[in-house]
Short mmCIF file of C-alpha atoms and ligand atoms in Angstrom, two decimals:
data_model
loop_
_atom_site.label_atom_id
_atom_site.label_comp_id
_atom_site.label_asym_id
_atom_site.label_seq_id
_atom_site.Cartn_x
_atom_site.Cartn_y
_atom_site.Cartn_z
CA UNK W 1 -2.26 -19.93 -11.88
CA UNK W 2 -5.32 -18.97 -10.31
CA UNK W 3 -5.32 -14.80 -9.64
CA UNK W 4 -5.50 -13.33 -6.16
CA UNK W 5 -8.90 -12.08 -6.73
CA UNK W 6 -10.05 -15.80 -7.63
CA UNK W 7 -9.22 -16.78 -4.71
CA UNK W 8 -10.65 -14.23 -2.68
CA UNK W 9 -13.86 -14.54 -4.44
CA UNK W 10 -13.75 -18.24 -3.85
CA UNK W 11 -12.38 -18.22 -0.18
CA UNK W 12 -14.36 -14.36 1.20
CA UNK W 13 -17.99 -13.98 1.30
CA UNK W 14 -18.92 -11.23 -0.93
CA UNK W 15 -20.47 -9.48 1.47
CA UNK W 16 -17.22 -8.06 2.38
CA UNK W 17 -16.92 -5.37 -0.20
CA UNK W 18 -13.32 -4.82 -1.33
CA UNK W 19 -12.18 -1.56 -3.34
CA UNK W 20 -8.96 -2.28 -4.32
CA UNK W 21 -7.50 -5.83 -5.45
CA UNK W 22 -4.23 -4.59 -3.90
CA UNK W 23 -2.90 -7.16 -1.73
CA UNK W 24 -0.66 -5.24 0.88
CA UNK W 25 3.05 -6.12 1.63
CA UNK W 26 4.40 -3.80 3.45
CA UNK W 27 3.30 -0.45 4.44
CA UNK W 28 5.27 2.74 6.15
CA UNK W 29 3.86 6.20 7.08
CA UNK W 30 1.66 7.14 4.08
CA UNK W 31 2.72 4.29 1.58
CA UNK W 32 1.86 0.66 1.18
CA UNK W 33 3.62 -1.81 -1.16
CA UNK W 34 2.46 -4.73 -2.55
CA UNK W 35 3.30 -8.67 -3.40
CA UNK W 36 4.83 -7.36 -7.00
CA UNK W 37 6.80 -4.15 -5.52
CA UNK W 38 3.99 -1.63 -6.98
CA UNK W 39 3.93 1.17 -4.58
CA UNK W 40 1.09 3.38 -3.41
CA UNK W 41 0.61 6.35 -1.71
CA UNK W 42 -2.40 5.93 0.99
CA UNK W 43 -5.07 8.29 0.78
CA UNK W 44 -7.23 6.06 2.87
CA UNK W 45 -5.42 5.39 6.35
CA UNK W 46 -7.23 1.86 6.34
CA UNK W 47 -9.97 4.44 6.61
CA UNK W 48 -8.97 7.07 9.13
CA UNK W 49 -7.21 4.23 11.43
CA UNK W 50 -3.70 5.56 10.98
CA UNK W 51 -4.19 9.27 11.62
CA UNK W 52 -0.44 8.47 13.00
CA UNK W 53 0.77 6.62 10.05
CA UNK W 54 1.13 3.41 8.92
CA UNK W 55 3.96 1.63 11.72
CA UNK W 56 4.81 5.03 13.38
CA UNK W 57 7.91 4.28 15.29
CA UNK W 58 7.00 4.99 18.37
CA UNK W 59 3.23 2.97 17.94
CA UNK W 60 5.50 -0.20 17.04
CA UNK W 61 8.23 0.45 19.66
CA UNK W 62 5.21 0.70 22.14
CA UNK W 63 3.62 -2.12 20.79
CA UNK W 64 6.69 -4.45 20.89
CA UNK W 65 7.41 -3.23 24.54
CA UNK W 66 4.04 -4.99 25.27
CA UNK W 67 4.40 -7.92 23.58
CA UNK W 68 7.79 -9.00 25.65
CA UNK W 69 5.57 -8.07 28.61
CA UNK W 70 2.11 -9.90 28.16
CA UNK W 71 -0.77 -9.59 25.08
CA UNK W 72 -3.85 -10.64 26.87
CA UNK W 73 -5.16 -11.15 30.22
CA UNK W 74 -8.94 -9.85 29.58
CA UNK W 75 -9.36 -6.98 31.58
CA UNK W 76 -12.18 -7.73 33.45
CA UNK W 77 -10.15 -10.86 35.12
CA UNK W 78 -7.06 -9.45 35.33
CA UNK W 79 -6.66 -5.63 34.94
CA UNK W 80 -3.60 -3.68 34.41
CA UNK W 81 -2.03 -0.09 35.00
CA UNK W 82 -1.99 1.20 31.56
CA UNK W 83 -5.50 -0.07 30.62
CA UNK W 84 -6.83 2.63 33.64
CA UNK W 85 -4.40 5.08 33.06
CA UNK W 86 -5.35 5.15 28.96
CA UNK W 87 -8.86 5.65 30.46
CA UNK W 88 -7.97 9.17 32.72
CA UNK W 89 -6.23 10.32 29.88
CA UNK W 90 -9.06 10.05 28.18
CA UNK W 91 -11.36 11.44 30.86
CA UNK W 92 -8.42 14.39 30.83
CA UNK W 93 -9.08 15.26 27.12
CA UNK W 94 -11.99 14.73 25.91
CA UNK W 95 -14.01 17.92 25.73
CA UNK W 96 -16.54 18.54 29.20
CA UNK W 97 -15.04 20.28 32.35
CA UNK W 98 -16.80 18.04 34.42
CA UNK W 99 -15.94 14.66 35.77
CA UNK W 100 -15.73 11.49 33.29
CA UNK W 101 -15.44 7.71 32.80
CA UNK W 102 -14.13 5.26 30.14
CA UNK W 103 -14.94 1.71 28.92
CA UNK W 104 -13.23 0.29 26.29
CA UNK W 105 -14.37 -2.12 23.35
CA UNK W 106 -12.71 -3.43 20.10
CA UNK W 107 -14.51 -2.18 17.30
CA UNK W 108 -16.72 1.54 16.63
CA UNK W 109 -20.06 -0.55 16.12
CA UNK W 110 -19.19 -1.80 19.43
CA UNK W 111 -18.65 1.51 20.85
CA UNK W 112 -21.61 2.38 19.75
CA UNK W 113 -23.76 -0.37 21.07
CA UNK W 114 -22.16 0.20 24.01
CA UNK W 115 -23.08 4.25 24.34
CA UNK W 116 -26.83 3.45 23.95
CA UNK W 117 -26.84 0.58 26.07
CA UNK W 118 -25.01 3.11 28.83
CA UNK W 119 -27.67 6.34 28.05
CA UNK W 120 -30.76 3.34 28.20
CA UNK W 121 -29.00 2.17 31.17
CA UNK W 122 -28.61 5.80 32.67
CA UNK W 123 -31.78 7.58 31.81
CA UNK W 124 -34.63 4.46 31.94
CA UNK W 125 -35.48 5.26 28.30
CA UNK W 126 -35.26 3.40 25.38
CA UNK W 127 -35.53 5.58 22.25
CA UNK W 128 -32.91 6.75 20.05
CA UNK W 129 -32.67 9.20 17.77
CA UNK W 130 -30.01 9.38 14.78
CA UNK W 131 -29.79 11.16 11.14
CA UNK W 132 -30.31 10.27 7.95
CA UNK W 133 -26.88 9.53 5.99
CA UNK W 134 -25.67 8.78 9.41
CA UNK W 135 -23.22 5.40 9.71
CA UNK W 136 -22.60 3.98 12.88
CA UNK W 137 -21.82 0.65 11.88
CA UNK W 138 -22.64 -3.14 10.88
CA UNK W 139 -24.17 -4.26 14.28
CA UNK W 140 -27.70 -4.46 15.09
CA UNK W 141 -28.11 -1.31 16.80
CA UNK W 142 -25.20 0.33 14.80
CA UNK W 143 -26.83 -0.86 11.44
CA UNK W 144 -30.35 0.77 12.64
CA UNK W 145 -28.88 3.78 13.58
CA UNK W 146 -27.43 3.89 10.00
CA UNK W 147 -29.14 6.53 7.89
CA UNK W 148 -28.47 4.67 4.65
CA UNK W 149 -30.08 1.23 4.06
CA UNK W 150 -27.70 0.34 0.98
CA UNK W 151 -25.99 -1.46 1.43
CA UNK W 152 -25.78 -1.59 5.06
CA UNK W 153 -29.20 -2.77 5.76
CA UNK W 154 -30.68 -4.82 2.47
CA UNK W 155 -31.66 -8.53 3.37
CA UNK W 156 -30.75 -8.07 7.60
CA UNK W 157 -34.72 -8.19 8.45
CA UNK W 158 -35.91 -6.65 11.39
CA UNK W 159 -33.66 -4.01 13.18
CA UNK W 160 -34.17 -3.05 16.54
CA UNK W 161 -37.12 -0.80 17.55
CA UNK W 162 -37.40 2.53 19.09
CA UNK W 163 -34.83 4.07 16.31
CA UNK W 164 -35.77 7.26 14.17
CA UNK W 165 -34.41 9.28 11.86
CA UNK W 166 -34.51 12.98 11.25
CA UNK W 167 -33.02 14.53 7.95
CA UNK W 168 -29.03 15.94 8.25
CA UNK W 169 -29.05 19.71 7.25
CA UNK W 170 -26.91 19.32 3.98
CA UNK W 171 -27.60 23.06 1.92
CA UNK W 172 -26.34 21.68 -0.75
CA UNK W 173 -28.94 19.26 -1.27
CA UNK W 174 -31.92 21.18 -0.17
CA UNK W 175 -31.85 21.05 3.50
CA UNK W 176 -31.58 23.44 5.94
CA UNK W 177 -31.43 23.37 9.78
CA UNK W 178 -34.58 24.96 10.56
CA UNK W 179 -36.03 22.04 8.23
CA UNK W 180 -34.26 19.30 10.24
CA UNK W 181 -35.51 20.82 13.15
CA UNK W 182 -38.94 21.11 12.35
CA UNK W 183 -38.68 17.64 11.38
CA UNK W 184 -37.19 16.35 14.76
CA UNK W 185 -40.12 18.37 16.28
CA UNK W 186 -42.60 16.73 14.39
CA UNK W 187 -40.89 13.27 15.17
CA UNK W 188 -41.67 14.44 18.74
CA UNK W 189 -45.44 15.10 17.48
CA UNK W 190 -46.23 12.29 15.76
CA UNK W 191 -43.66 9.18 15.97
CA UNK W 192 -42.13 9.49 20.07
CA UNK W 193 -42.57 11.18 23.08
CA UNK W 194 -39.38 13.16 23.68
CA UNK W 195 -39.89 11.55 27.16
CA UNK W 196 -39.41 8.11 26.23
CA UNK W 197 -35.90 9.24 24.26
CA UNK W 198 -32.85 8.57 25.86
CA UNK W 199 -30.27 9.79 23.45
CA UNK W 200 -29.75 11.48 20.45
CA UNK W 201 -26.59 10.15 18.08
CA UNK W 202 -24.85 11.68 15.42
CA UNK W 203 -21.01 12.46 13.78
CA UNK W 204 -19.77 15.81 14.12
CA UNK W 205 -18.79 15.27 10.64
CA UNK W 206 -20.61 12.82 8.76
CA UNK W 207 -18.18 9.96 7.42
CA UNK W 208 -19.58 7.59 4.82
CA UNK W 209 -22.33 9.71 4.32
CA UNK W 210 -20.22 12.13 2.38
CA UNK W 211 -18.15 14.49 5.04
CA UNK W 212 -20.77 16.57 6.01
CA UNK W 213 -19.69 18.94 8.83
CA UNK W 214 -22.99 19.01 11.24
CA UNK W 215 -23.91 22.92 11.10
CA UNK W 216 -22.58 24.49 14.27
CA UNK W 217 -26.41 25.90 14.92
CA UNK W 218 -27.75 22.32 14.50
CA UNK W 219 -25.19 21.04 17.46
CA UNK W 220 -26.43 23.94 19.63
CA UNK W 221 -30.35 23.39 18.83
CA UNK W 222 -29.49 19.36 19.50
CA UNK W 223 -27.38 20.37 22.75
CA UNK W 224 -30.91 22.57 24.30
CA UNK W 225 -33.84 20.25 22.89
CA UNK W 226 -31.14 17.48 24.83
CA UNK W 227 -31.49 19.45 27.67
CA UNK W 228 -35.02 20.47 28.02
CA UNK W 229 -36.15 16.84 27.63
CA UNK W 230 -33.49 14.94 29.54
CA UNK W 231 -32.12 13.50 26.26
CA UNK W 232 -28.47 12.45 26.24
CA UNK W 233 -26.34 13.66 23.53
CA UNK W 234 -23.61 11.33 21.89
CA UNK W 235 -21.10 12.23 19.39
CA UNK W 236 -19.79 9.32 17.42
CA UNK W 237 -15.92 10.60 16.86
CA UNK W 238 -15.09 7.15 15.49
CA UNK W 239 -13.96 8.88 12.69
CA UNK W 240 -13.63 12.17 13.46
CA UNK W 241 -11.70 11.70 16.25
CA UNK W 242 -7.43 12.53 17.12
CA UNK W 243 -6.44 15.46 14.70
CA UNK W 244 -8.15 14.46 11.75
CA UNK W 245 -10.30 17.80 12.14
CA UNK W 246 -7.96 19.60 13.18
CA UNK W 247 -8.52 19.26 16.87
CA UNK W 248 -8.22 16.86 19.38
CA UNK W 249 -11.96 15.94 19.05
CA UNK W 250 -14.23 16.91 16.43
CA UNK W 251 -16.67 18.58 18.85
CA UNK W 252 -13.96 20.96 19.96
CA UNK W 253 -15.14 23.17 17.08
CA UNK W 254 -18.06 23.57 18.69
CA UNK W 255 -19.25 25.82 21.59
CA UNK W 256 -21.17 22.37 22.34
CA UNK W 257 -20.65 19.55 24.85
CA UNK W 258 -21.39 15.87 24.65
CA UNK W 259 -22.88 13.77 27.46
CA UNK W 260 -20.93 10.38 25.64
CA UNK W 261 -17.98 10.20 23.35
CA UNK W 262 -17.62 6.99 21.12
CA UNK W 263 -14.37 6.44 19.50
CA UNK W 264 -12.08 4.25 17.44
CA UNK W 265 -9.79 4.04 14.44
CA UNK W 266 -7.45 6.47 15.01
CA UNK W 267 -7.17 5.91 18.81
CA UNK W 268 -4.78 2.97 18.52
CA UNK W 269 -2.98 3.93 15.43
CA UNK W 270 -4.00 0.08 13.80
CA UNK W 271 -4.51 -1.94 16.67
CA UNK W 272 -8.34 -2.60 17.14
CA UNK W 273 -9.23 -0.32 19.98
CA UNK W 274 -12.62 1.77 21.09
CA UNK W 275 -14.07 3.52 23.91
CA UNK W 276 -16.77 5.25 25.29
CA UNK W 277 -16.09 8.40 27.44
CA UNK W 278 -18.46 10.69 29.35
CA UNK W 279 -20.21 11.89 31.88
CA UNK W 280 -18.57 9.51 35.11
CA UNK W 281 -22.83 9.53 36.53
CA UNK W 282 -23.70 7.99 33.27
CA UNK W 283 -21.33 6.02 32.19
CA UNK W 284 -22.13 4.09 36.07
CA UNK W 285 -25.95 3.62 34.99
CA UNK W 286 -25.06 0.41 33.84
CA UNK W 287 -25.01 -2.57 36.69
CA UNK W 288 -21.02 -3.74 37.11
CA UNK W 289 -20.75 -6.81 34.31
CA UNK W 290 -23.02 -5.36 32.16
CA UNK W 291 -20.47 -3.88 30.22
CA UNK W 292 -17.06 -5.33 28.81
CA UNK W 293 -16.21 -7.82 26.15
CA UNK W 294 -13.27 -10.39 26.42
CA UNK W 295 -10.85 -8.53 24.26
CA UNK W 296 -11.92 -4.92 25.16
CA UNK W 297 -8.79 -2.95 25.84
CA UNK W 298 -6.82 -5.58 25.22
CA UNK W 299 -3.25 -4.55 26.63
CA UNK W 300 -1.45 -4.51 22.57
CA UNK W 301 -3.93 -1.74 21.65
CA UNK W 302 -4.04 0.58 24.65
CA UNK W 303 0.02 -0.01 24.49
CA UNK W 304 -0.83 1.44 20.86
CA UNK W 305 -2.77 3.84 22.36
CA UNK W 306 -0.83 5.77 24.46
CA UNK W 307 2.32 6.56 21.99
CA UNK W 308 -0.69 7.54 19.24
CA UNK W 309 -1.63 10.15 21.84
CA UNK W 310 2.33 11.20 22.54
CA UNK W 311 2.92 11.25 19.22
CA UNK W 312 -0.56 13.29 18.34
CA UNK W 313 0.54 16.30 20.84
CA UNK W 314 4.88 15.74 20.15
CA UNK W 315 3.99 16.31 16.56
CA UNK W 316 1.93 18.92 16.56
CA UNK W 317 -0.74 16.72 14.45
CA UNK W 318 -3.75 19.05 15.08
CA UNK W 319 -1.63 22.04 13.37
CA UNK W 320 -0.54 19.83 10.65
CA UNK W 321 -4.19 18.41 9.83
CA UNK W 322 -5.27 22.10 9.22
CA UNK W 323 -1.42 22.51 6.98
CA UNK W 324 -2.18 20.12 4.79
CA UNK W 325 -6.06 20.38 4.58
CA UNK W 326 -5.42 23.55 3.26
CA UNK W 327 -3.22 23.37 0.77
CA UNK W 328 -5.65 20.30 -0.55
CA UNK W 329 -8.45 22.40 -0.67
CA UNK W 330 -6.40 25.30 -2.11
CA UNK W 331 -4.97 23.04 -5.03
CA UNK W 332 -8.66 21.61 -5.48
CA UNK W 333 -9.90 24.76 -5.79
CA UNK W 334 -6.98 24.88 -8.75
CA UNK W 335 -8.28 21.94 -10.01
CA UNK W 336 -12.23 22.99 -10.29
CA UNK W 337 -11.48 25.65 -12.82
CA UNK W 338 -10.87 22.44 -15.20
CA UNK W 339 -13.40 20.38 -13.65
CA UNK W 340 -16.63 21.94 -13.74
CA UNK W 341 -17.92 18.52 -12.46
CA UNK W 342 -16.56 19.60 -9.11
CA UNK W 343 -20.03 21.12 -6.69
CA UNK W 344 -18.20 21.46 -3.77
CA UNK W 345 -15.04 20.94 -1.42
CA UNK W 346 -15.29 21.09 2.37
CA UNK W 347 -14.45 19.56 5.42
CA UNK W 348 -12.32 21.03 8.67
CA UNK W 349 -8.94 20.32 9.32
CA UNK W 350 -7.59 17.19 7.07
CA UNK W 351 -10.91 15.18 7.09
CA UNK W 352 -11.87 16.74 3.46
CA UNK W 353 -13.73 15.51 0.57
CA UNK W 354 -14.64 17.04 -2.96
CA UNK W 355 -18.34 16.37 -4.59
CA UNK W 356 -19.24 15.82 -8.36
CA UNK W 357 -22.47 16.65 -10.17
CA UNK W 358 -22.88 15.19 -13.64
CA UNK W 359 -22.80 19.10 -15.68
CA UNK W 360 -25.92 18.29 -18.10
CA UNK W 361 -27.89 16.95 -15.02
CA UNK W 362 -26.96 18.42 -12.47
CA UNK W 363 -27.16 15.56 -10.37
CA UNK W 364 -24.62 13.55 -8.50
CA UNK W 365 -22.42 11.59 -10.50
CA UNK W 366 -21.02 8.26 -8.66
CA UNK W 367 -19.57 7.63 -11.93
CA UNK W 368 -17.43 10.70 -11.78
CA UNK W 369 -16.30 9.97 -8.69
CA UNK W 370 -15.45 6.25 -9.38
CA UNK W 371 -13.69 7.15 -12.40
CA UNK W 372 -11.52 9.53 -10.35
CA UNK W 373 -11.08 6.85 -7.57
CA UNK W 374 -9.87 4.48 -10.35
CA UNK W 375 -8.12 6.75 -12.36
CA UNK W 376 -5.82 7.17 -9.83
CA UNK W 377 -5.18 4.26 -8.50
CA UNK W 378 -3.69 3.18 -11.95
CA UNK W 379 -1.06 6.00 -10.93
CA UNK W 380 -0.32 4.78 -7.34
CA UNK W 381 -3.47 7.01 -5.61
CA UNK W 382 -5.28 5.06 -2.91
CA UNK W 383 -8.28 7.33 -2.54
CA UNK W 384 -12.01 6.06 -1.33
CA UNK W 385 -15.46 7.49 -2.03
CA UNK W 386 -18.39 8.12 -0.01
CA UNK W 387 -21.57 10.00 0.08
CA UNK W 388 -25.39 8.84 0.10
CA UNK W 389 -25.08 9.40 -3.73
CA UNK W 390 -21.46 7.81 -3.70
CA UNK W 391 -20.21 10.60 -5.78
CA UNK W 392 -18.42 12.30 -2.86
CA UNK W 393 -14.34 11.33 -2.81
CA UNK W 394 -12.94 11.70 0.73
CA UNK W 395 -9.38 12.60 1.82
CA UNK W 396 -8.16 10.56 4.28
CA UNK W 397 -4.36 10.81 4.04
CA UNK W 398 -2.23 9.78 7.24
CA UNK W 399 -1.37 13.51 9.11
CA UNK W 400 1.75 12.33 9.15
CA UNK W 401 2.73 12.39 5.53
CA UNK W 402 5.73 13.62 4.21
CA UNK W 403 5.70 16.92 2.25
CA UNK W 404 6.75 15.45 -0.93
CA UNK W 405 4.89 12.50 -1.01
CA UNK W 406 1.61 14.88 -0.31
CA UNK W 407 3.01 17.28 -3.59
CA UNK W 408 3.04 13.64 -5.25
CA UNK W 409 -0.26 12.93 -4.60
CA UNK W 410 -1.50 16.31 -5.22
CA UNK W 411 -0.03 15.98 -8.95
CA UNK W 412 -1.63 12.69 -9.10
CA UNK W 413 -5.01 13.85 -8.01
CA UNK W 414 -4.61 16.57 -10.77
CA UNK W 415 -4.00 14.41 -13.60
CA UNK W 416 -6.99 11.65 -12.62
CA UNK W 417 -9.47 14.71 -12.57
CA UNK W 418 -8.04 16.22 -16.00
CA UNK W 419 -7.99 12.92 -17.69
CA UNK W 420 -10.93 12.05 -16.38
CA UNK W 421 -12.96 15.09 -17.62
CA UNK W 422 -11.42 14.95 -21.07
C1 PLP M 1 -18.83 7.34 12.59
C2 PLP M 1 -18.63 5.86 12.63
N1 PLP M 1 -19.20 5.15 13.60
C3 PLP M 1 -19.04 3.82 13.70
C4 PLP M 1 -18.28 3.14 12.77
C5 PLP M 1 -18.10 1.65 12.89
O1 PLP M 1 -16.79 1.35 13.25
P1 PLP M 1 -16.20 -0.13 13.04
O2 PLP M 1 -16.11 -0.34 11.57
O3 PLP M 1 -14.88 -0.10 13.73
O4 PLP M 1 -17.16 -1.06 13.69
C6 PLP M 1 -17.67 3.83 11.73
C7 PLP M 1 -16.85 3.12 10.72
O5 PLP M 1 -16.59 3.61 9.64
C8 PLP M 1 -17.85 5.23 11.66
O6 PLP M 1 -17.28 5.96 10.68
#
């Protein structure tokens, strides 16, 4: 009989990268079974889309509410109450004291696209400015804004123009802020006229470039330079974004506002949902019907949407994201006495990753890391890696998990990292 992963590799291009041949049953809250019964606990969250769990109760009572009512009537023809109300509840809480608008999309890349069309739109400038390591996803402009060209940008030929890159302050690899700085001053110098700049991009925390927090003096220096020069400042929270940090909104750890907010994953617990949010005078720089896309806030996910947010503040998710973060980082801490492999462990709230150096080389080991990622999915551990070096593992565990099923996978995490090293 011809395997699963025959077929995929026969029916899937291969450009879709696939990390586990796991082929998914069923899944509830923080565990996903598959075709044979084999059961897993998810350290991935279909990576950081079900902050809420997977089928929280109230997502898929929502959701099934909806679907007795109507699934699609494009908002742009047809509009309906929920799809504007999702929007002032986002205006309501997304950090900024001052007055906001929403659009919603389907995907991040598109939420992306769609904040630098709105700061072109709003501020008659075309260039952008992003960081190395940076992802922002597999779209034109979302794949040039990526700071990391494999794989995301090998055989795609020309991206767009008027994109540049500055170096992320990471210490532990040799650079600091003033460094990025002096870089994004000499970009100014010698590359662009801070004039012709419309918006600077970046993740509060990088994601898949290895859960990097952005140093808080970085987000101020970013924040005046935006200022001084009529730049716009986004803050792509498509992965940051509801509780994962800790808060709300990644940029709440800041004493920093954005101008634009893009967002995704989490927002509709599994139902493909983004948006943009901002400032309401520049999210109306773009003429009406430049914006949209026939499934943008499509009625299923904003029903999603809604109960992810009631459930977010019911459950106290922000809390529990900094609960469990720390007892992972506490038990990894544990765990690097045995593992001198382990560099470093970071990350706010439950958005937290470990890093391994090879200990003759000193350099970053991917193999470590994808040892440990396999390792432990032979004992039921769904965990992913990331990093420019891949040799970062990141923790992306529903906030919703049940205590002993976290102790589980705590024990599990252990024993890959001991075996691994021995
Ligand atoms: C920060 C960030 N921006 C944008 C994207 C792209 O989102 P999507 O895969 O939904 O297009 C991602 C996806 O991982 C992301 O982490």
């Amino acid at each position: 009989m011809t395997s699963m992963t025959d077929r995929k590799n026969a029916a899937i291009s291969r450009g879709v990268g696939m990390t586990t041949q796991i082929y998914a049953d069923r899944a509830e809250n923080s565990e996903i079974w598959d075709k044979e019964g084999n059961r897993y606990i998810d350290f991935s969250s279909g990576i950081a889309v079900v902050n809420t769990g997977h089928r929280h109760p109230r997502v898929i009572e929502a959701v099934k509410a909806q679907l007795d009512r109507f699934t699609h009537t494009c908002a742009q023809v047809v509009p309906y109450e929920s799809y504007v109300h999702l929007a002032e509840r986002l205006n309501a809480i997304t950090p900024g004291d001052f007055a906001k608008k929403t659009m919603f999309v389907t995907t991040g890349a598109e939420a992306v696209e769609n904040a630098v069309k709105i700061a072109r739109a709003a501020t008659g400038r075309s260039a952008v400015i992003a960081f190395s390591g940076a992802f922002h996803g597999r779209t034109f402009m979302g794949m040039a804004l990526t700071g990391k060209v494999v794989p995301y940008k090998v055989g795609f030929g020309a991206m767009p123009g008027d994109v540049f890159h500055v170096p992320f302050p990471i210490e532990l690899h040799g650079v600091n802020v003033e460094q990025a700085l002096a870089a994004l001053k000499k970009l100014f110098a010698a590359d662009v006229d801070p004039a012709r700049v419309a918006a600077i991009i970046l993740e509060p925390v990088q994601g898949e470039g290895g859960f990097y927090p952005a140093p808080a003096a970085l987000m101020r220096a970013l924040r005046d330079i935006c200022d001084q020069h009529g730049i716009l400042l986004i803050a792509d929270e498509v992965q940051t974004g509801f509780a994962r940090t800790g808060k709300m909104f990644a940029m709440e750890h800041y004493d920093v506002v954005p101008d634009l907010i893009t967002m995704a994953k989490s927002l509709a617990g599994g139902f493909p949902l983004a948006a943009v949010t901002g400032r309401a005078e520049i999210m109306d720089g773009p003429a009406p019907g430049g914006l949209g896309g026939t499934y943008g806030g499509n009625p299923l996910g904003i029903a999603a949407a809604h109960a992810v947010l009631d459930v977010i503040e019911d459950e106290k998710l922000c809390d529990r994201a900094e609960q469990l973060g720390g007892r992972l980082k506490q038990r990894l801490a544990a765990i690097r006495e045995q593992v001198p492999e382990i560099v470093d462990i970071r990350g706010p709230g439950f958005m937290n990753a470990v890093e391994f150096n090879d200990v003759t080389t000193n350099l970053p080991s991917a193999d470590f890391a994808n040892r440990v990622r396999l390792k432990a999915l032979e004992k039921g551990l769904i965990l992913l890696t990331c990093g420019v070096h891949g040799n970062v593992i990141r923790f992306l565990a529903p906030i919703t998990i049940q205590d002993e099923i976290f102790a589980e996978a705590l024990d599990i995490l252990e024993a890959a990292m001991i075996e691994v090293r021995n």
